Amino acid sequence: MAGEGWTWQVAPPEGWLLVPTAATLPPDLLAAWEQEVAGLVRSSLFDDGPERESDGDPADRDPADRNPADRNPADEDPDGVLDAVRDGIAAESVANLRAFADGVIDGGALVVATFRVPDSAPVPVLATVGIEPLGDPGDDLMTALGATGGSPVAPPRIEHVDLPDGDGMRVTRLDLDPQNGGAWVSVCLGRRTEHADAVVDTVLQWRSQDLLQGPAMTELLDELLPAVSILRSAQ
């Protein structure tokens, strides 16, 4: 996938998942994956968490005295409308992830999503790996990271990152959507590793209109990068 003589893969850390595509899983396994992940999304967004032991069993208390977080939705939603809405939100989230992954796989990219952003559906990150000849100036890498091009509100913020296995660079930028004037924030993290006959570039890209996610995604991309491993293919 990375190039002739090379392969790469992502071993998602805890709280992350690799999003499959229609080209990588048969329909029955893909449907099973979607169902399982929809359940995880629903739990992450709507479950109230463990009950506090000091409060006793909420079922033993009068409904009027219960903590709102302990109430059973069925008590107030006998027809299951709320459950149906929550199921729909979770299913839509999974469908969006799958559509994103199906849309980029032909370009050799993978989509990895994290559950680690509070109060959010799984947040997708685009992962790509490219092989360049020795002496490559890195123009394509800089473009992929967002260091050049586009119409940023201010010059992109470029940071060099110390990595144990290569040279790292993080680019953070804010752009205006020319169609509606909305703001887009992006954080991209790159790694360039030199070999005897080539340089290998890893790029993680995150982009969203939720500006508040930026700090969390900066830390999470740092966590994800070591999970992308590149190996020479068997000759």
XYZ file of N, CA and C in Angstrom:
705
model
N 0.828 -1.207 0.000
C 0.000 0.000 0.000
C 0.862 1.255 0.000
N 1.983 1.231 0.678
C 2.835 2.412 0.744
C 3.654 2.585 -0.517
N 3.966 1.521 -1.184
C 4.812 1.592 -2.360
C 5.464 0.250 -2.596
N 6.003 0.065 -3.803
C 6.598 -1.218 -4.135
C 7.743 -1.530 -3.178
N 7.707 -2.721 -2.582
C 8.741 -3.128 -1.642
C 8.487 -2.726 -0.206
N 7.341 -2.068 0.057
C 7.035 -1.603 1.407
C 5.586 -1.929 1.761
N 5.334 -2.186 3.021
C 3.980 -2.322 3.532
C 3.868 -1.525 4.832
N 2.644 -1.195 5.192
C 2.450 -0.480 6.456
C 1.105 -0.863 7.044
N 0.992 -0.660 8.338
C -0.237 -1.002 9.042
C -0.386 -0.110 10.268
N -1.609 -0.091 10.790
C -1.906 0.658 12.004
C -2.439 -0.315 13.041
N -1.816 -0.325 14.207
C -2.302 -1.121 15.338
C -2.934 -0.137 16.322
N -4.250 0.086 16.236
C -4.883 1.164 17.001
C -4.649 1.032 18.506
N -4.245 2.120 19.151
C -4.124 2.100 20.626
C -5.504 1.965 21.265
N -5.509 1.785 22.589
C -6.768 1.701 23.314
C -7.579 2.975 23.099
N -8.863 2.804 22.843
C -9.711 3.951 22.594
C -9.761 4.378 21.152
N -9.085 3.638 20.266
C -9.093 3.904 18.832
C -9.631 2.681 18.101
N -10.086 2.884 16.867
C -10.464 1.754 16.029
C -10.113 2.055 14.579
N -9.764 0.998 13.863
C -9.471 1.097 12.438
C -10.777 0.888 11.681
N -11.124 1.819 10.813
C -12.408 1.760 10.116
C -12.248 0.955 8.827
N -12.978 -0.163 8.682
C -12.849 -0.986 7.482
C -13.607 -0.373 6.304
N -13.358 -0.920 5.129
C -14.064 -0.483 3.931
C -14.729 -1.677 3.273
N -15.574 -1.385 2.296
C -16.240 -2.463 1.560
C -15.242 -3.307 0.789
N -14.054 -2.745 0.544
C -13.034 -3.486 -0.194
C -12.200 -4.382 0.705
N -12.296 -4.185 2.004
C -11.432 -4.941 2.918
C -12.180 -5.984 3.740
N -13.514 -5.907 3.789
C -14.298 -6.882 4.550
C -15.490 -7.350 3.715
N -15.845 -8.630 3.789
C -17.059 -9.101 3.122
C -18.281 -8.493 3.794
N -19.417 -8.445 3.080
C -20.612 -7.755 3.600
C -21.062 -8.220 4.977
N -21.011 -9.538 5.242
C -21.512 -10.006 6.534
C -20.628 -9.538 7.685
N -19.323 -9.564 7.487
C -18.421 -9.088 8.538
C -18.503 -7.576 8.693
N -18.710 -6.892 7.584
C -18.844 -5.441 7.643
C -20.106 -5.051 8.420
N -21.192 -5.764 8.182
C -22.431 -5.486 8.910
C -22.265 -5.767 10.397
N -21.558 -6.849 10.739
C -21.321 -7.175 12.148
C -20.472 -6.093 12.805
N -19.454 -5.603 12.094
C -18.600 -4.523 12.620
C -19.440 -3.273 12.872
N -20.273 -2.904 11.916
C -21.098 -1.706 12.064
C -22.026 -1.816 13.267
N -22.625 -2.986 13.455
C -23.529 -3.181 14.581
C -22.786 -3.071 15.913
N -21.613 -3.695 15.989
C -20.840 -3.648 17.231
C -20.393 -2.228 17.545
N -19.894 -1.527 16.549
C -19.382 -0.179 16.793
C -20.519 0.788 17.089
N -21.681 0.594 16.471
C -22.828 1.442 16.798
C -23.188 1.304 18.278
N -23.088 0.089 18.808
C -23.328 -0.101 20.234
C -22.310 0.618 21.093
N -21.042 0.593 20.670
C -19.998 1.297 21.409
C -20.216 2.805 21.375
N -20.608 3.308 20.197
C -20.861 4.738 20.064
C -22.026 5.150 20.965
N -23.075 4.361 20.947
C -24.239 4.680 21.774
C -23.855 4.726 23.255
N -23.072 3.747 23.692
C -22.654 3.718 25.088
C -21.773 4.907 25.438
N -20.844 5.246 24.541
C -19.912 6.334 24.831
C -20.611 7.684 24.883
N -21.691 7.838 24.122
C -22.375 9.123 24.083
C -23.449 9.270 25.151
N -24.126 8.163 25.503
C -25.343 8.296 26.291
C -25.352 7.560 27.615
N -24.450 6.605 27.828
C -24.478 5.896 29.108
C -24.054 6.817 30.229
N -24.677 6.653 31.401
C -24.395 7.521 32.543
C -23.220 7.048 33.371
N -22.697 5.849 33.067
C -21.568 5.346 33.825
C -22.024 4.552 35.034
N -21.066 4.014 35.805
C -21.410 3.179 36.968
C -22.204 3.943 38.014
N -23.107 3.258 38.639
C -23.861 3.873 39.718
C -22.973 3.990 40.957
N -23.183 5.053 41.695
C -22.392 5.254 42.908
C -22.912 4.362 44.018
N -22.003 3.572 44.614
C -22.411 2.648 45.666
C -22.986 3.384 46.865
N -22.490 4.570 47.162
C -22.940 5.296 48.341
C -24.389 5.726 48.220
N -24.899 5.763 47.004
C -26.278 6.176 46.798
C -27.255 5.008 46.949
N -26.725 3.786 47.082
C -27.602 2.630 47.127
C -28.127 2.300 45.746
N -29.077 1.398 45.702
C -29.668 0.973 44.446
C -30.717 1.990 44.011
N -30.522 2.656 42.855
C -31.499 3.661 42.430
C -32.894 3.075 42.275
N -32.989 1.782 41.957
C -34.302 1.168 41.757
C -35.103 1.111 43.047
N -34.416 1.220 44.218
C -35.099 1.143 45.504
C -35.623 2.491 45.970
N -35.276 3.554 45.253
C -35.713 4.874 45.672
C -36.966 5.281 44.913
N -37.705 6.194 45.509
C -38.876 6.723 44.837
C -38.433 7.458 43.581
N -39.131 7.294 42.446
C -38.702 7.959 41.214
C -38.519 9.452 41.364
N -39.329 10.092 42.191
C -39.219 11.543 42.348
C -37.945 11.943 43.056
N -37.351 11.003 43.832
C -36.147 11.314 44.594
C -34.870 10.882 43.893
N -34.988 10.265 42.743
C -33.791 9.769 42.074
C -32.970 10.901 41.478
N -31.672 10.698 41.465
C -30.783 11.586 40.729
C -31.135 11.484 39.253
N -31.196 12.592 38.507
C -31.526 12.512 37.077
C -30.636 11.548 36.311
N -29.381 11.440 36.736
C -28.465 10.548 36.024
C -28.802 9.086 36.248
N -29.597 8.805 37.310
C -29.934 7.424 37.642
C -31.272 6.988 37.071
N -31.995 7.901 36.470
C -33.329 7.566 36.005
C -33.259 6.629 34.805
N -34.194 5.748 34.765
C -34.323 4.829 33.641
C -35.096 5.529 32.541
N -34.492 5.690 31.340
C -35.198 6.389 30.264
C -36.564 5.781 29.984
N -36.730 4.471 30.246
C -38.017 3.832 29.970
C -39.121 4.400 30.851
N -38.743 4.947 32.055
C -39.744 5.535 32.932
C -40.384 6.768 32.294
N -39.590 7.508 31.527
C -40.068 8.744 30.935
C -40.283 8.606 29.435
N -39.938 7.470 28.874
C -40.023 7.261 27.435
C -40.604 5.874 27.170
N -41.841 5.652 27.587
C -42.402 4.297 27.506
C -42.491 3.762 26.093
N -42.575 4.627 25.102
C -42.688 4.168 23.718
C -41.329 3.942 23.056
N -40.251 4.197 23.797
C -38.920 3.965 23.254
C -38.464 4.978 22.229
N -39.083 6.165 22.229
C -38.710 7.183 21.239
C -37.272 7.639 21.458
N -36.918 7.876 22.729
C -35.564 8.341 23.026
C -34.534 7.300 22.617
N -34.826 6.035 22.915
C -33.905 4.977 22.514
C -33.730 4.949 21.004
N -34.815 5.118 20.275
C -34.739 5.102 18.814
C -33.895 6.260 18.292
N -34.047 7.423 18.924
C -33.249 8.585 18.506
C -31.765 8.326 18.756
N -31.456 7.773 19.920
C -30.061 7.488 20.245
C -29.477 6.432 19.314
N -30.271 5.409 19.016
C -29.808 4.399 18.063
C -29.529 5.035 16.700
N -30.398 5.965 16.299
C -30.211 6.621 15.009
C -28.953 7.467 14.968
N -28.673 8.171 16.066
C -27.458 8.990 16.133
C -26.217 8.108 16.031
N -26.215 6.987 16.757
C -25.072 6.075 16.717
C -24.896 5.476 15.332
N -25.999 5.062 14.707
C -25.913 4.474 13.369
C -25.413 5.487 12.353
N -25.862 6.732 12.469
C -25.409 7.771 11.538
C -23.910 8.035 11.708
N -23.441 8.021 12.956
C -22.022 8.221 13.216
C -21.183 7.139 12.543
N -21.613 5.882 12.666
C -20.883 4.779 12.044
C -20.949 4.884 10.525
N -22.108 5.253 9.995
C -22.237 5.402 8.541
C -21.297 6.483 8.016
N -21.149 7.573 8.766
C -20.239 8.639 8.347
C -18.787 8.165 8.343
N -18.418 7.402 9.362
C -17.065 6.856 9.405
C -16.806 5.951 8.200
N -17.765 5.074 7.926
C -17.599 4.132 6.828
C -17.530 4.849 5.486
N -18.368 5.869 5.283
C -18.350 6.618 4.032
C -17.012 7.332 3.845
N -16.487 7.885 4.929
C -15.185 8.554 4.866
C -14.102 7.566 4.462
N -14.108 6.384 5.099
C -13.092 5.373 4.794
C -13.205 4.882 3.354
N -14.434 4.635 2.892
C -14.623 4.175 1.515
C -14.170 5.222 0.509
N -14.251 6.497 0.907
C -13.894 7.571 -0.014
C -12.404 7.809 -0.174
N -11.586 7.286 0.753
C -10.147 7.578 0.696
C -9.291 6.345 0.444
N -9.889 5.143 0.503
C -9.083 3.932 0.406
C -8.381 3.831 -0.939
N -8.999 4.331 -2.007
C -8.373 4.241 -3.327
C -7.092 5.066 -3.405
N -6.968 6.047 -2.536
C -5.756 6.851 -2.499
C -4.691 6.268 -1.588
N -4.934 5.058 -1.098
C -3.946 4.406 -0.250
C -3.987 4.850 1.194
N -5.066 5.498 1.608
C -5.172 6.000 2.976
C -6.020 5.069 3.833
N -5.832 5.174 5.133
C -6.655 4.470 6.106
C -7.298 5.494 7.033
N -8.450 5.114 7.588
C -9.134 5.978 8.546
C -9.104 5.300 9.901
N -8.620 6.032 10.894
C -8.578 5.567 12.270
C -9.401 6.559 13.086
N -10.274 6.053 13.950
C -11.162 6.939 14.715
C -10.932 6.747 16.206
N -11.052 7.840 16.943
C -10.837 7.786 18.381
C -12.114 8.066 19.150
N -12.303 7.291 20.234
C -13.393 7.511 21.184
C -12.942 8.397 22.333
N -11.712 8.914 22.280
C -11.110 9.552 23.443
C -11.417 11.046 23.555
N -12.220 11.594 22.631
C -12.601 13.000 22.728
C -13.908 13.082 23.500
N -13.923 13.751 24.664
C -15.133 13.758 25.502
C -16.348 14.342 24.775
N -17.506 13.749 25.051
C -18.792 14.245 24.543
C -18.815 14.350 23.019
N -18.195 13.401 22.374
C -18.135 13.439 20.916
C -18.285 12.040 20.351
N -18.891 11.957 19.179
C -18.876 10.714 18.423
C -17.428 10.425 18.031
N -17.112 9.196 17.606
C -15.728 8.888 17.227
C -15.187 9.878 16.191
N -14.001 10.383 16.463
C -13.397 11.410 15.617
C -12.426 10.743 14.639
N -12.625 10.930 13.327
C -11.771 10.256 12.353
C -10.466 10.998 12.076
N -9.442 10.217 11.827
C -8.122 10.728 11.437
C -7.696 9.982 10.180
N -7.155 10.705 9.227
C -6.667 10.110 7.983
C -5.184 9.788 8.130
N -4.825 8.546 7.843
C -3.424 8.116 7.929
C -2.934 7.710 6.549
N -1.773 8.229 6.161
C -1.175 7.879 4.876
C 0.326 7.670 5.059
N 0.894 6.852 4.191
C 2.336 6.619 4.167
C 2.806 6.704 2.716
N 3.896 7.406 2.510
C 4.452 7.545 1.161
C 5.940 7.273 1.150
N 6.416 6.714 0.049
C 7.835 6.415 -0.132
C 8.397 7.374 -1.172
N 9.462 8.074 -0.808
C 10.088 9.040 -1.699
C 11.559 8.676 -1.902
N 12.151 9.102 -3.029
C 13.567 8.809 -3.253
C 14.460 9.623 -2.323
N 15.674 9.127 -2.134
C 16.638 9.887 -1.336
C 16.848 11.264 -1.949
N 16.976 12.247 -1.091
C 17.172 13.601 -1.567
C 15.890 14.346 -1.853
N 14.750 13.703 -1.650
C 13.474 14.376 -1.878
C 13.384 15.616 -0.986
N 13.026 16.770 -1.549
C 13.028 18.002 -0.747
C 11.889 18.088 0.254
N 10.891 17.228 0.134
C 9.795 17.233 1.104
C 8.659 18.163 0.758
N 8.585 18.625 -0.488
C 7.505 19.546 -0.860
C 6.129 18.894 -0.701
N 6.016 17.643 -1.160
C 4.724 16.952 -1.043
C 4.351 16.738 0.424
N 5.341 16.448 1.243
C 5.082 16.258 2.665
C 4.573 17.542 3.300
N 5.208 18.660 2.974
C 4.781 19.942 3.543
C 3.359 20.291 3.106
N 3.031 19.974 1.856
C 1.675 20.240 1.372
C 0.657 19.361 2.094
N 0.993 18.074 2.256
C 0.081 17.152 2.938
C -0.155 17.574 4.384
N 0.848 18.136 5.016
C 0.721 18.570 6.406
C -0.012 19.899 6.539
N -0.238 20.588 5.408
C -0.927 21.870 5.466
C -0.011 23.038 5.723
N 1.296 22.836 5.564
C 2.241 23.931 5.804
C 2.253 24.925 4.661
N 1.754 24.530 3.495
C 1.707 25.411 2.331
C 0.318 25.325 1.704
N -0.002 26.315 0.889
C -1.247 26.302 0.139
C -2.456 26.706 0.957
N -3.602 26.721 0.283
C -4.843 27.058 0.962
C -4.970 28.539 1.271
N -5.955 28.862 2.086
C -6.225 30.247 2.484
C -6.387 30.324 3.996
N -5.308 30.142 4.719
C -5.410 30.170 6.179
C -5.706 31.568 6.707
N -6.374 31.612 7.857
C -6.658 32.889 8.493
C -5.365 33.572 8.919
N -4.414 32.784 9.364
C -3.083 33.267 9.753
C -2.079 32.232 9.270
N -0.802 32.573 9.218
C 0.186 31.579 8.786
C 0.099 30.313 9.630
N 0.186 29.143 9.018
C 0.143 27.896 9.785
C 1.236 27.867 10.854
N 0.907 27.288 11.990
C 1.897 27.148 13.063
C 2.634 25.831 12.863
N 3.935 25.908 12.646
C 4.768 24.742 12.351
C 5.675 24.470 13.540
N 5.603 23.233 14.045
C 6.414 22.830 15.184
C 7.221 21.592 14.810
N 8.493 21.588 15.176
C 9.311 20.393 14.985
C 9.203 19.525 16.238
N 9.015 18.234 16.012
C 8.739 17.297 17.098
C 9.862 16.279 17.180
N 10.386 16.065 18.388
C 11.426 15.049 18.590
C 10.791 13.665 18.604
N 11.282 12.802 17.727
C 10.774 11.434 17.635
C 11.931 10.454 17.734
N 11.686 9.274 18.277
C 12.760 8.282 18.395
C 13.099 7.603 17.074
N 12.217 7.717 16.085
C 12.418 6.975 14.840
C 12.326 7.845 13.592
N 12.635 9.124 13.717
C 12.612 9.991 12.543
C 12.434 11.444 12.935
N 12.286 12.283 11.910
C 12.054 13.710 12.123
C 10.559 13.980 12.101
N 10.069 14.710 13.103
C 8.641 14.976 13.197
C 8.304 16.430 12.980
N 7.086 16.662 12.480
C 6.604 18.021 12.276
C 5.096 18.058 12.501
N 4.655 19.052 13.261
C 3.227 19.249 13.494
C 2.822 20.597 12.896
N 1.715 20.602 12.164
C 1.210 21.833 11.557
C -0.225 22.044 12.027
N -0.465 23.202 12.635
C -1.802 23.577 13.088
C -2.226 24.823 12.318
N -3.452 24.804 11.811
C -3.889 25.963 11.031
C -5.396 26.159 11.162
N -5.822 27.370 10.858
C -7.227 27.739 10.874
C -7.570 28.323 9.510
N -8.589 27.762 8.871
C -9.009 28.219 7.546
C -10.463 28.646 7.575
N -10.822 29.541 6.660
C -12.216 29.927 6.486
C -12.791 29.178 5.296
N -13.991 28.652 5.480
C -14.690 27.992 4.394
C -15.171 29.060 3.414
N -14.709 29.028 2.153
C -15.104 30.082 1.205
C -16.588 30.059 0.866
N -17.262 28.930 1.122
C -18.674 28.843 0.766
C -19.594 29.431 1.815
N -19.280 29.195 3.086
C -20.195 29.692 4.128
C -19.523 30.565 5.177
N -18.226 30.778 5.045
C -17.527 31.632 5.992
C -17.222 30.985 7.314
N -17.555 29.676 7.462
C -17.253 28.979 8.701
C -15.768 28.698 8.843
N -15.368 28.388 10.052
C -13.950 28.142 10.331
C -13.669 26.646 10.395
N -12.517 26.267 9.881
C -12.024 24.887 9.957
C -10.681 24.901 10.673
N -10.531 24.033 11.654
C -9.244 23.873 12.309
C -8.655 22.533 11.875
N -7.363 22.501 11.689
C -6.710 21.247 11.326
C -5.414 21.099 12.103
N -5.140 19.855 12.463
C -3.868 19.488 13.077
C -3.337 18.297 12.295
N -2.129 18.426 11.775
C -1.508 17.346 11.017
C -0.148 17.039 11.620
N 0.161 15.765 11.697
C 1.421 15.329 12.284
C 2.143 14.449 11.282
N 3.417 14.766 11.032
C 4.197 14.012 10.053
C 5.466 13.434 10.646
N 5.920 12.365 10.020
C 7.171 11.717 10.426
C 7.926 11.325 9.162
N 9.187 11.734 9.069
C 10.040 11.343 7.940
C 11.193 10.486 8.467
N 11.287 9.275 7.953
C 12.337 8.342 8.354
C 13.224 8.044 7.155
N 14.531 8.209 7.329
C 15.474 7.979 6.233
C 16.004 6.555 6.269
N 16.037 5.932 5.091
C 16.619 4.609 4.912
C 17.754 4.719 3.900
N 18.429 3.620 3.684
C 19.602 3.661 2.798
C 19.236 4.038 1.372
N 18.015 3.719 0.951
C 17.644 3.943 -0.438
C 16.356 4.734 -0.615
N 15.771 5.221 0.458
C 14.507 5.940 0.345
C 14.200 6.683 1.636
N 13.260 7.605 1.561
C 12.710 8.236 2.758
C 11.239 7.849 2.842
N 10.779 7.570 4.051
C 9.407 7.133 4.275
C 8.687 8.206 5.092
N 7.584 8.700 4.538
C 6.808 9.756 5.186
C 5.483 9.206 5.707
N 5.200 9.474 6.969
C 3.913 9.140 7.582
C 3.187 10.442 7.886
N 1.912 10.516 7.516
C 1.126 11.727 7.740
C -0.197 11.360 8.405
N -0.512 12.032 9.503
C -1.806 11.931 10.167
C -2.509 13.273 10.010
N -3.742 13.238 9.511
C -4.474 14.476 9.246
C -5.816 14.464 9.977
N -6.078 15.530 10.713
C -7.374 15.735 11.357
C -7.862 17.123 11.010
N -9.148 17.234 10.690
C -9.738 18.518 10.306
C -11.185 18.544 10.771
N -11.618 19.658 11.325
C -12.975 19.734 11.856
C -13.411 21.186 11.979
N -14.730 21.379 12.055
C -15.265 22.697 12.358
C -15.505 22.870 13.857
N -15.235 21.832 14.621
C -15.330 21.921 16.079
C -13.976 22.390 16.610
N -13.836 23.692 16.768
C -12.544 24.267 17.135
C -12.086 23.813 18.517
N -13.034 23.462 19.388
C -12.675 23.084 20.752
C -11.977 21.727 20.815
N -12.046 20.937 19.758
C -11.401 19.629 19.767
C -9.889 19.720 19.518
N -9.418 20.871 19.061
C -8.025 21.009 18.656
C -6.998 20.557 19.689
N -7.050 21.060 20.933
C -6.039 20.647 21.922
C -6.045 19.147 22.180
N -7.238 18.549 22.292
C -7.306 17.107 22.550
C -6.726 16.329 21.375
N -7.035 16.741 20.146
C -6.546 16.011 18.979
C -5.043 16.161 18.805
N -4.484 17.266 19.243
C -3.035 17.424 19.188
C -2.362 16.331 20.011
N -2.841 16.093 21.210
C -2.280 15.043 22.066
C -2.564 13.652 21.507
N -3.752 13.469 20.957
C -4.130 12.143 20.478
C -3.368 11.750 19.215
N -3.038 12.699 18.359
C -2.223 12.376 17.187
C -0.822 11.953 17.617
N -0.295 12.588 18.647
C 1.007 12.169 19.185
C 0.946 10.720 19.662
N -0.184 10.324 20.218
C -0.358 8.959 20.698
C -0.500 7.969 19.547
N -1.152 8.397 18.480
C -1.424 7.493 17.366
C -0.201 7.243 16.492
N 0.654 8.233 16.321
C 1.757 8.106 15.367
C 2.610 6.856 15.576
N 3.025 6.509 16.806
C 3.846 5.302 16.972
C 3.117 4.015 16.588
N 1.789 4.076 16.471
C 1.018 2.877 16.108
C 1.070 2.576 14.610
N 1.614 3.526 13.840
C 1.761 3.307 12.392
C 3.149 2.734 12.139
N 3.198 1.493 11.689
C 4.477 0.825 11.454
C 4.654 0.559 9.960
N 5.886 0.742 9.500
C 6.218 0.569 8.085
C 7.311 -0.483 7.978
N 7.124 -1.460 7.114
C 8.073 -2.547 6.938
C 8.371 -2.761 5.461
N 9.543 -3.304 5.202
C 9.844 -3.714 3.836
C 9.083 -4.992 3.534
N 8.520 -5.046 2.346
C 7.838 -6.258 1.920
C 8.859 -7.334 1.609
N 8.427 -8.587 1.709
C 9.304 -9.696 1.344
C 9.615 -9.634 -0.148
N 10.855 -9.766 -0.489
C 11.276 -9.704 -1.897
C 11.299 -11.093 -2.526
